[in-house]
mmCIF file of C-alpha atoms and ligand atoms in Angstrom:
data_model
loop_
_atom_site.group_PDB
_atom_site.id
_atom_site.type_symbol
_atom_site.label_atom_id
_atom_site.label_comp_id
_atom_site.label_asym_id
_atom_site.label_seq_id
_atom_site.Cartn_x
_atom_site.Cartn_y
_atom_site.Cartn_z
ATOM 1 C CA MET I 1 6.674 38.752 -22.532
ATOM 2 C CA THR I 2 8.723 37.613 -19.535
ATOM 3 C CA ASN I 3 11.991 35.740 -19.294
ATOM 4 C CA LYS I 4 10.610 33.421 -16.652
ATOM 5 C CA ILE I 5 10.976 29.719 -17.354
ATOM 6 C CA PRO I 6 7.498 28.132 -17.063
ATOM 7 C CA LEU I 7 7.316 25.398 -14.465
ATOM 8 C CA ALA I 8 4.736 22.632 -14.145
ATOM 9 C CA GLY I 9 4.600 19.344 -12.272
ATOM 10 C CA VAL I 10 2.524 16.619 -10.718
ATOM 11 C CA ILE I 11 1.246 16.595 -7.138
ATOM 12 C CA GLY I 12 0.232 13.431 -5.300
ATOM 13 C CA THR I 13 1.412 11.090 -2.579
ATOM 14 C CA PRO I 14 3.163 8.763 -3.200
ATOM 15 C CA ILE I 15 4.514 10.213 -6.442
ATOM 16 C CA ALA I 16 7.715 8.316 -7.288
ATOM 17 C CA HIS I 17 5.823 5.866 -9.558
ATOM 18 C CA SER I 18 4.353 8.631 -11.761
ATOM 19 C CA LYS I 19 5.238 8.500 -15.452
ATOM 20 C CA SER I 20 4.204 12.121 -15.998
ATOM 21 C CA PRO I 21 7.671 13.669 -15.390
ATOM 22 C CA GLU I 22 9.175 11.408 -18.093
ATOM 23 C CA ILE I 23 6.364 12.170 -20.564
ATOM 24 C CA HIS I 24 6.403 15.966 -20.102
ATOM 25 C CA GLY I 25 10.194 16.020 -19.813
ATOM 26 C CA TYR I 26 10.452 14.184 -23.126
ATOM 27 C CA TRP I 27 8.124 16.669 -24.864
ATOM 28 C CA LEU I 28 9.970 19.688 -23.397
ATOM 29 C CA LYS I 29 13.207 18.323 -24.822
ATOM 30 C CA LYS I 30 11.706 17.231 -28.140
ATOM 31 C CA TYR I 31 10.149 20.649 -28.807
ATOM 32 C CA ASN I 32 13.138 22.532 -27.382
ATOM 33 C CA ILE I 33 11.009 24.386 -24.828
ATOM 34 C CA ALA I 34 12.704 26.117 -21.896
ATOM 35 C CA GLY I 35 10.553 24.750 -19.073
ATOM 36 C CA ALA I 36 10.543 22.090 -16.389
ATOM 37 C CA TYR I 37 8.104 19.496 -14.988
ATOM 38 C CA ILE I 38 8.640 18.366 -11.412
ATOM 39 C CA PRO I 39 7.124 15.545 -9.281
ATOM 40 C CA MET I 40 5.957 16.838 -5.874
ATOM 41 C CA ASP I 41 5.019 14.607 -2.931
ATOM 42 C CA VAL I 42 2.455 16.678 -1.019
ATOM 43 C CA ASN I 43 0.197 15.593 1.873
ATOM 44 C CA THR I 44 -3.477 16.547 1.944
ATOM 45 C CA SER I 45 -2.863 18.846 4.925
ATOM 46 C CA ASN I 46 -0.328 20.885 2.900
ATOM 47 C CA LEU I 47 -2.144 20.903 -0.446
ATOM 48 C CA LYS I 48 -3.939 24.239 -0.090
ATOM 49 C CA GLU I 49 -0.799 26.080 0.991
ATOM 50 C CA VAL I 50 1.323 24.505 -1.754
ATOM 51 C CA LEU I 51 -1.195 25.509 -4.447
ATOM 52 C CA LYS I 52 -1.106 29.068 -3.152
ATOM 53 C CA VAL I 53 2.683 29.284 -3.257
ATOM 54 C CA LEU I 54 3.458 27.529 -6.557
ATOM 55 C CA PRO I 55 2.274 30.338 -8.903
ATOM 56 C CA LYS I 56 4.525 32.775 -7.033
ATOM 57 C CA ALA I 57 7.469 30.472 -7.754
ATOM 58 C CA GLY I 58 6.855 30.466 -11.517
ATOM 59 C CA PHE I 59 4.494 27.509 -11.845
ATOM 60 C CA VAL I 60 1.912 27.798 -14.622
ATOM 61 C CA GLY I 61 -0.020 24.724 -13.550
ATOM 62 C CA VAL I 62 0.147 21.165 -12.260
ATOM 63 C CA ASN I 63 -1.283 17.728 -12.737
ATOM 64 C CA ILE I 64 -3.058 16.284 -9.723
ATOM 65 C CA THR I 65 -3.073 12.601 -8.901
ATOM 66 C CA ILE I 66 -4.104 10.216 -6.104
ATOM 67 C CA PRO I 67 -5.246 11.068 -3.433
ATOM 68 C CA HIS I 68 -5.999 14.720 -4.292
ATOM 69 C CA LYS I 69 -8.118 14.519 -7.453
ATOM 70 C CA GLU I 70 -11.418 15.088 -5.632
ATOM 71 C CA THR I 71 -10.185 17.460 -2.877
ATOM 72 C CA VAL I 72 -8.709 19.833 -5.392
ATOM 73 C CA LEU I 73 -12.146 20.743 -6.772
ATOM 74 C CA GLU I 74 -12.841 22.597 -3.520
ATOM 75 C CA LEU I 75 -9.586 24.525 -3.787
ATOM 76 C CA ALA I 76 -10.093 25.688 -7.378
ATOM 77 C CA ASP I 77 -11.751 28.994 -8.330
ATOM 78 C CA LEU I 78 -13.111 27.697 -11.658
ATOM 79 C CA VAL I 79 -14.028 24.135 -12.519
ATOM 80 C CA THR I 80 -14.863 22.890 -16.027
ATOM 81 C CA ASP I 81 -18.206 21.165 -16.582
ATOM 82 C CA ARG I 82 -16.527 17.859 -17.312
ATOM 83 C CA ALA I 83 -14.487 17.983 -14.074
ATOM 84 C CA THR I 84 -17.670 18.788 -12.141
ATOM 85 C CA LEU I 85 -19.528 15.889 -13.750
ATOM 86 C CA ILE I 86 -16.655 13.482 -13.123
ATOM 87 C CA GLY I 87 -16.216 14.829 -9.581
ATOM 88 C CA ALA I 88 -12.443 15.074 -9.867
ATOM 89 C CA ALA I 89 -9.705 17.117 -11.561
ATOM 90 C CA ASN I 90 -6.316 16.032 -12.863
ATOM 91 C CA THR I 91 -5.114 19.277 -14.457
ATOM 92 C CA LEU I 92 -4.803 22.729 -12.878
ATOM 93 C CA ILE I 93 -3.997 25.950 -14.676
ATOM 94 C CA PHE I 94 -2.671 28.843 -12.621
ATOM 95 C CA ARG I 95 -4.098 31.894 -14.371
ATOM 96 C CA LYS I 96 -2.390 35.263 -14.546
ATOM 97 C CA ASP I 97 -5.240 36.812 -12.508
ATOM 98 C CA GLY I 98 -4.358 34.468 -9.624
ATOM 99 C CA LYS I 99 -7.302 32.128 -10.119
ATOM 100 C CA ILE I 100 -6.911 28.345 -10.217
ATOM 101 C CA HIS I 101 -8.714 26.646 -13.092
ATOM 102 C CA ALA I 102 -9.435 22.904 -12.665
ATOM 103 C CA ASP I 103 -10.074 20.480 -15.516
ATOM 104 C CA ASN I 104 -10.304 16.736 -16.000
ATOM 105 C CA THR I 105 -8.624 15.371 -19.126
ATOM 106 C CA ASP I 106 -8.998 11.636 -18.353
ATOM 107 C CA GLY I 107 -12.104 11.268 -20.522
ATOM 108 C CA TYR I 108 -10.395 13.143 -23.348
ATOM 109 C CA GLY I 109 -7.349 10.850 -22.997
ATOM 110 C CA PHE I 110 -9.567 7.776 -23.018
ATOM 111 C CA LEU I 111 -11.392 8.851 -26.194
ATOM 112 C CA GLU I 112 -8.256 9.865 -28.069
ATOM 113 C CA ASN I 113 -6.680 6.511 -27.241
ATOM 114 C CA LEU I 114 -9.825 4.705 -28.362
ATOM 115 C CA LYS I 115 -9.995 6.634 -31.641
ATOM 116 C CA SER I 116 -6.329 6.114 -32.370
ATOM 117 C CA GLY I 117 -6.496 2.358 -31.620
ATOM 118 C CA ALA I 118 -9.818 1.840 -33.431
ATOM 119 C CA PRO I 119 -10.085 4.537 -36.126
ATOM 120 C CA ASN I 120 -13.269 2.937 -37.457
ATOM 121 C CA TRP I 121 -15.030 3.045 -34.079
ATOM 122 C CA ASN I 122 -18.574 4.272 -34.537
ATOM 123 C CA PRO I 123 -20.077 5.489 -31.232
ATOM 124 C CA SER I 124 -23.601 4.703 -32.396
ATOM 125 C CA ALA I 125 -22.735 1.107 -33.388
ATOM 126 C CA GLY I 126 -24.289 -0.249 -30.193
ATOM 127 C CA PRO I 127 -24.133 -0.333 -26.400
ATOM 128 C CA ALA I 128 -20.866 -0.097 -24.513
ATOM 129 C CA THR I 129 -20.130 -2.275 -21.500
ATOM 130 C CA VAL I 130 -18.184 -0.550 -18.741
ATOM 131 C CA LEU I 131 -16.663 -2.824 -16.106
ATOM 132 C CA GLY I 132 -16.031 -0.958 -12.843
ATOM 133 C CA ALA I 133 -17.521 2.128 -11.219
ATOM 134 C CA GLY I 134 -14.569 3.928 -9.628
ATOM 135 C CA GLY I 135 -13.092 7.326 -10.478
ATOM 136 C CA ALA I 136 -11.792 6.260 -13.893
ATOM 137 C CA ALA I 137 -15.220 4.861 -14.870
ATOM 138 C CA ARG I 138 -16.769 8.305 -14.339
ATOM 139 C CA ALA I 139 -14.415 9.854 -16.884
ATOM 140 C CA VAL I 140 -14.952 7.011 -19.354
ATOM 141 C CA ILE I 141 -18.762 7.113 -19.089
ATOM 142 C CA SER I 142 -18.913 10.871 -19.391
ATOM 143 C CA SER I 143 -16.789 10.842 -22.562
ATOM 144 C CA LEU I 144 -18.706 7.939 -24.139
ATOM 145 C CA LEU I 145 -22.055 9.648 -23.541
ATOM 146 C CA ASP I 146 -20.674 12.883 -25.012
ATOM 147 C CA SER I 147 -19.599 10.954 -28.114
ATOM 148 C CA GLY I 148 -23.125 9.674 -28.684
ATOM 149 C CA VAL I 149 -22.953 6.076 -27.431
ATOM 150 C CA PRO I 150 -26.645 5.111 -27.219
ATOM 151 C CA GLU I 151 -26.479 3.002 -24.059
ATOM 152 C CA ILE I 152 -23.940 2.108 -21.409
ATOM 153 C CA LEU I 153 -24.219 -1.153 -19.490
ATOM 154 C CA LEU I 154 -22.422 -0.535 -16.226
ATOM 155 C CA THR I 155 -21.402 -3.366 -13.937
ATOM 156 C CA ASN I 156 -19.382 -3.282 -10.747
ATOM 157 C CA ARG I 157 -18.548 -5.712 -7.947
ATOM 158 C CA THR I 158 -20.134 -3.292 -5.473
ATOM 159 C CA LYS I 159 -23.502 -2.645 -7.104
ATOM 160 C CA ILE I 160 -24.449 0.361 -5.007
ATOM 161 C CA ARG I 161 -21.388 2.222 -6.285
ATOM 162 C CA ALA I 162 -22.532 1.618 -9.874
ATOM 163 C CA GLU I 163 -26.054 2.747 -8.999
ATOM 164 C CA SER I 164 -24.925 5.997 -7.435
ATOM 165 C CA LEU I 165 -22.646 6.682 -10.420
ATOM 166 C CA ALA I 166 -25.470 5.946 -12.875
ATOM 167 C CA GLU I 167 -27.713 8.446 -11.075
ATOM 168 C CA ASN I 168 -25.384 11.249 -12.179
ATOM 169 C CA PHE I 169 -25.561 10.302 -15.831
ATOM 170 C CA GLY I 170 -29.232 9.751 -16.618
ATOM 171 C CA ASN I 171 -31.145 6.895 -18.182
ATOM 172 C CA ARG I 172 -28.638 6.004 -20.916
ATOM 173 C CA VAL I 173 -26.609 4.241 -18.190
ATOM 174 C CA LYS I 174 -28.069 0.905 -17.025
ATOM 175 C CA VAL I 175 -26.683 -0.995 -14.056
ATOM 176 C CA ILE I 176 -26.217 -4.749 -14.457
ATOM 177 C CA ASP I 177 -25.360 -7.220 -11.670
ATOM 178 C CA TRP I 178 -21.657 -8.108 -11.538
ATOM 179 C CA VAL I 179 -22.505 -11.826 -11.795
ATOM 180 C CA GLN I 180 -24.259 -11.061 -15.114
ATOM 181 C CA ALA I 181 -21.245 -9.255 -16.613
ATOM 182 C CA GLY I 182 -20.372 -12.097 -18.999
ATOM 183 C CA ASN I 183 -23.926 -12.109 -20.407
ATOM 184 C CA ILE I 184 -23.897 -8.493 -21.610
ATOM 185 C CA LEU I 185 -20.725 -8.746 -23.683
ATOM 186 C CA GLU I 186 -22.454 -10.402 -26.629
ATOM 187 C CA GLY I 187 -24.488 -7.387 -27.696
ATOM 188 C CA SER I 188 -21.801 -4.800 -26.889
ATOM 189 C CA ALA I 189 -19.946 -2.869 -29.566
ATOM 190 C CA LEU I 190 -17.330 -1.744 -27.050
ATOM 191 C CA VAL I 191 -16.072 -3.231 -23.784
ATOM 192 C CA VAL I 192 -14.015 -1.127 -21.379
ATOM 193 C CA ASN I 193 -12.300 -2.448 -18.261
ATOM 194 C CA THR I 194 -11.996 0.349 -15.721
ATOM 195 C CA THR I 195 -11.455 -1.988 -12.754
ATOM 196 C CA ALA I 196 -8.039 -2.678 -11.288
ATOM 197 C CA LEU I 197 -8.479 -6.374 -12.171
ATOM 198 C CA GLY I 198 -5.628 -7.696 -14.289
ATOM 199 C CA MET I 199 -3.156 -5.136 -12.985
ATOM 200 C CA VAL I 200 0.195 -6.367 -11.645
ATOM 201 C CA GLY I 201 -0.338 -7.309 -7.987
ATOM 202 C CA LYS I 202 -4.158 -7.433 -8.314
ATOM 203 C CA LYS I 203 -6.522 -10.334 -8.987
ATOM 204 C CA GLU I 204 -7.172 -11.604 -12.513
ATOM 205 C CA MET I 205 -10.468 -10.903 -14.229
ATOM 206 C CA ARG I 206 -12.711 -13.979 -14.126
ATOM 207 C CA ILE I 207 -15.594 -12.765 -16.276
ATOM 208 C CA PRO I 208 -16.471 -15.297 -19.036
ATOM 209 C CA LEU I 209 -15.432 -13.716 -22.328
ATOM 210 C CA ASP I 210 -17.066 -16.062 -24.844
ATOM 211 C CA GLY I 211 -19.669 -13.386 -25.664
ATOM 212 C CA LEU I 212 -16.993 -11.305 -27.413
ATOM 213 C CA SER I 213 -16.929 -11.370 -31.225
ATOM 214 C CA ILE I 214 -14.614 -9.992 -33.905
ATOM 215 C CA ASN I 215 -16.851 -6.924 -34.073
ATOM 216 C CA THR I 216 -16.272 -5.978 -30.421
ATOM 217 C CA ILE I 217 -13.659 -3.372 -29.569
ATOM 218 C CA VAL I 218 -12.035 -4.142 -26.220
ATOM 219 C CA THR I 219 -9.978 -1.657 -24.245
ATOM 220 C CA ASP I 220 -8.383 -1.867 -20.823
ATOM 221 C CA LEU I 221 -7.390 1.094 -18.670
ATOM 222 C CA VAL I 222 -4.777 -1.046 -16.944
ATOM 223 C CA TYR I 223 -1.338 -0.606 -18.542
ATOM 224 C CA THR I 224 0.838 -2.677 -16.201
ATOM 225 C CA PRO I 225 1.002 -5.184 -17.826
ATOM 226 C CA LEU I 226 0.544 -3.596 -21.230
ATOM 227 C CA GLU I 227 -1.423 -6.610 -22.441
ATOM 228 C CA THR I 228 -3.768 -7.873 -19.722
ATOM 229 C CA ASP I 229 -5.365 -11.327 -19.890
ATOM 230 C CA LEU I 230 -8.576 -9.592 -21.010
ATOM 231 C CA LEU I 231 -6.784 -8.081 -24.010
ATOM 232 C CA THR I 232 -4.940 -11.331 -24.830
ATOM 233 C CA THR I 233 -8.187 -13.318 -24.916
ATOM 234 C CA ALA I 234 -9.995 -10.600 -26.889
ATOM 235 C CA ARG I 235 -7.139 -10.406 -29.400
ATOM 236 C CA GLN I 236 -7.226 -14.197 -29.846
ATOM 237 C CA ILE I 237 -10.976 -13.995 -30.557
ATOM 238 C CA GLY I 238 -10.205 -11.386 -33.240
ATOM 239 C CA CYS I 239 -11.365 -8.197 -31.470
ATOM 240 C CA VAL I 240 -9.613 -4.880 -31.965
ATOM 241 C CA THR I 241 -7.816 -4.385 -28.630
ATOM 242 C CA ILE I 242 -6.398 -1.193 -27.124
ATOM 243 C CA ASP I 243 -4.152 -1.007 -24.072
ATOM 244 C CA GLY I 244 -4.343 1.670 -21.369
ATOM 245 C CA LEU I 245 -0.991 3.355 -21.930
ATOM 246 C CA GLY I 246 -2.308 5.606 -24.685
ATOM 247 C CA MET I 247 -4.927 7.048 -22.322
ATOM 248 C CA LEU I 248 -2.188 8.064 -19.904
ATOM 249 C CA LEU I 249 -0.258 9.748 -22.724
ATOM 250 C CA HIS I 250 -3.225 11.511 -24.321
ATOM 251 C CA GLN I 251 -4.590 12.877 -21.012
ATOM 252 C CA ALA I 252 -1.282 14.732 -20.644
ATOM 253 C CA VAL I 253 -1.666 16.629 -23.946
ATOM 254 C CA PRO I 254 -4.142 19.412 -22.972
ATOM 255 C CA GLY I 255 -2.154 20.362 -19.847
ATOM 256 C CA PHE I 256 1.137 20.525 -21.729
ATOM 257 C CA GLU I 257 -0.446 22.689 -24.417
ATOM 258 C CA ARG I 258 -1.945 25.139 -21.880
ATOM 259 C CA TRP I 259 1.248 25.415 -19.827
ATOM 260 C CA PHE I 260 3.910 25.441 -22.515
ATOM 261 C CA GLY I 261 2.016 26.757 -25.571
ATOM 262 C CA LEU I 262 2.496 23.827 -27.942
ATOM 263 C CA ARG I 263 0.310 20.800 -28.594
ATOM 264 C CA PRO I 264 2.542 17.709 -28.356
ATOM 265 C CA THR I 265 2.082 14.601 -30.495
ATOM 266 C CA VAL I 266 1.591 11.177 -28.942
ATOM 267 C CA ASP I 267 3.725 8.810 -31.000
ATOM 268 C CA ASN I 268 5.662 5.571 -30.585
ATOM 269 C CA ASP I 269 8.607 7.439 -29.056
ATOM 270 C CA THR I 270 6.308 8.867 -26.366
ATOM 271 C CA ARG I 271 5.080 5.340 -25.637
ATOM 272 C CA ALA I 272 8.648 4.071 -25.408
ATOM 273 C CA ILE I 273 9.559 6.833 -22.923
ATOM 274 C CA ALA I 274 6.578 5.947 -20.700
ATOM 275 C CA LEU I 275 7.525 2.265 -20.785
ATOM 276 C CA GLN I 276 11.107 2.831 -19.542
HETATM 277 P P1 NAP P 301 -10.879 3.180 -8.024
HETATM 278 O O1 NAP P 301 -11.676 4.420 -7.980
HETATM 279 O O2 NAP P 301 -10.188 2.697 -6.804
HETATM 280 O O3 NAP P 301 -11.843 1.989 -8.577
HETATM 281 C C1 NAP P 301 -11.387 0.659 -8.622
HETATM 282 C C2 NAP P 301 -12.389 -0.181 -9.415
HETATM 283 O O4 NAP P 301 -11.851 -1.522 -9.500
HETATM 284 C C3 NAP P 301 -13.760 -0.294 -8.737
HETATM 285 O O5 NAP P 301 -14.748 -0.440 -9.724
HETATM 286 C C4 NAP P 301 -13.587 -1.588 -7.931
HETATM 287 O O6 NAP P 301 -14.806 -2.214 -7.616
HETATM 288 C C5 NAP P 301 -12.824 -2.428 -8.924
HETATM 289 N N1 NAP P 301 -12.134 -3.536 -8.267
HETATM 290 C C6 NAP P 301 -11.024 -3.478 -7.509
HETATM 291 N N2 NAP P 301 -10.711 -4.713 -7.069
HETATM 292 C C7 NAP P 301 -11.665 -5.558 -7.553
HETATM 293 C C8 NAP P 301 -11.897 -6.969 -7.445
HETATM 294 N N3 NAP P 301 -11.084 -7.755 -6.732
HETATM 295 N N4 NAP P 301 -12.957 -7.509 -8.072
HETATM 296 C C9 NAP P 301 -13.796 -6.701 -8.801
HETATM 297 N N5 NAP P 301 -13.625 -5.367 -8.932
HETATM 298 C C10 NAP P 301 -12.572 -4.809 -8.317
HETATM 299 O O7 NAP P 301 -9.722 3.265 -9.125
HETATM 300 P P2 NAP P 301 -9.748 4.105 -10.504
HETATM 301 O O8 NAP P 301 -9.050 5.390 -10.301
HETATM 302 O O9 NAP P 301 -11.117 4.081 -11.054
HETATM 303 O O10 NAP P 301 -8.761 3.203 -11.403
HETATM 304 C C11 NAP P 301 -9.165 1.925 -11.869
HETATM 305 C C12 NAP P 301 -8.095 1.333 -12.773
HETATM 306 O O11 NAP P 301 -7.916 2.167 -13.915
HETATM 307 C C13 NAP P 301 -6.718 1.217 -12.132
HETATM 308 O O12 NAP P 301 -6.134 0.026 -12.560
HETATM 309 C C14 NAP P 301 -5.965 2.403 -12.677
HETATM 310 O O13 NAP P 301 -4.556 2.176 -12.731
HETATM 311 C C15 NAP P 301 -6.539 2.494 -14.065
HETATM 312 N N6 NAP P 301 -6.466 3.858 -14.636
HETATM 313 C C16 NAP P 301 -5.770 4.018 -15.796
HETATM 314 C C17 NAP P 301 -5.692 5.269 -16.379
HETATM 315 C C18 NAP P 301 -4.928 5.426 -17.662
HETATM 316 O O14 NAP P 301 -4.546 6.563 -17.998
HETATM 317 N N7 NAP P 301 -4.715 4.358 -18.409
HETATM 318 C C19 NAP P 301 -6.324 6.373 -15.780
HETATM 319 C C20 NAP P 301 -7.031 6.172 -14.584
HETATM 320 C C21 NAP P 301 -7.095 4.896 -14.018
HETATM 321 P P3 NAP P 301 -15.526 -1.946 -6.194
HETATM 322 O O15 NAP P 301 -16.271 -0.644 -6.353
HETATM 323 O O16 NAP P 301 -16.399 -3.124 -5.993
HETATM 324 O O17 NAP P 301 -14.431 -1.853 -5.163
#
């Protein structure tokens, strides 16, 4: 036992927009844990040095965000299978033996949010459509395949990006032309938007949504706004809809548990804190 106060934080640049300090700070207070969670604006050129120093200053780990999620894999001593498959890490654990352990909890956060918003979701109910092929799509696809989704229809504006992503995941992932996106919704049990479309300051999604039915579950990773046009239309059709905020909250759970020794609950209060 030591009397040291465990420290954690989030590293990225820029970092001021991050909700993670509020979320972890809220849990530390709620569970009466003596610890702290600090936002750190660190350039790529300083990242290696900062990661070396932090454990000596009492840090037990950090979250990693844009633009360091890929770079950090090269700086870690141990990388989980899921972080390797996704090609990025968002959670680092500084072990007592001095080694840095890298994990990716985005897929976990996505699935937990999906299960909590659609408790009756059955992974084997049918194909899932994934819109977008960026970093977030990798985490989503990996977690859906792990859950037993039989087929993923992947479509992205830049087709070659979808094709190279699909290559990593085997023949359960099929690439569909972006112009065909509207046509694949009809047979899909689940539709996931992992593009930035619909986000404040970005373009609106223009995919025709008439293929959606009341049996389709629709989830959006975008959480600003909380209800995107995609979710509004899907809700009006009668689909179960799930916003992206829960993913952000749930991905924070495994890190908090490893660093501070208690598994926090994601509830309405946690959502309210993240929305402030
Ligand atoms: P990324 O790697 O930059 O990928 C962006 C994706 O959006 C790509 O598929 C890109 O297509 C597509 N896109 C961007 N502008 C487009 C346009 N005008 N038309 C069509 N497609 C467009 O970003 P990311 O990290 O995957 O994040 C994607 C979104 O997920 C962001 O909105 C992010 O905030 C959100 N996200 C949410 C959570 C959460 O916890 N809720 C976690 C991670 C990410 P191209 O390949 O053609 O450029």
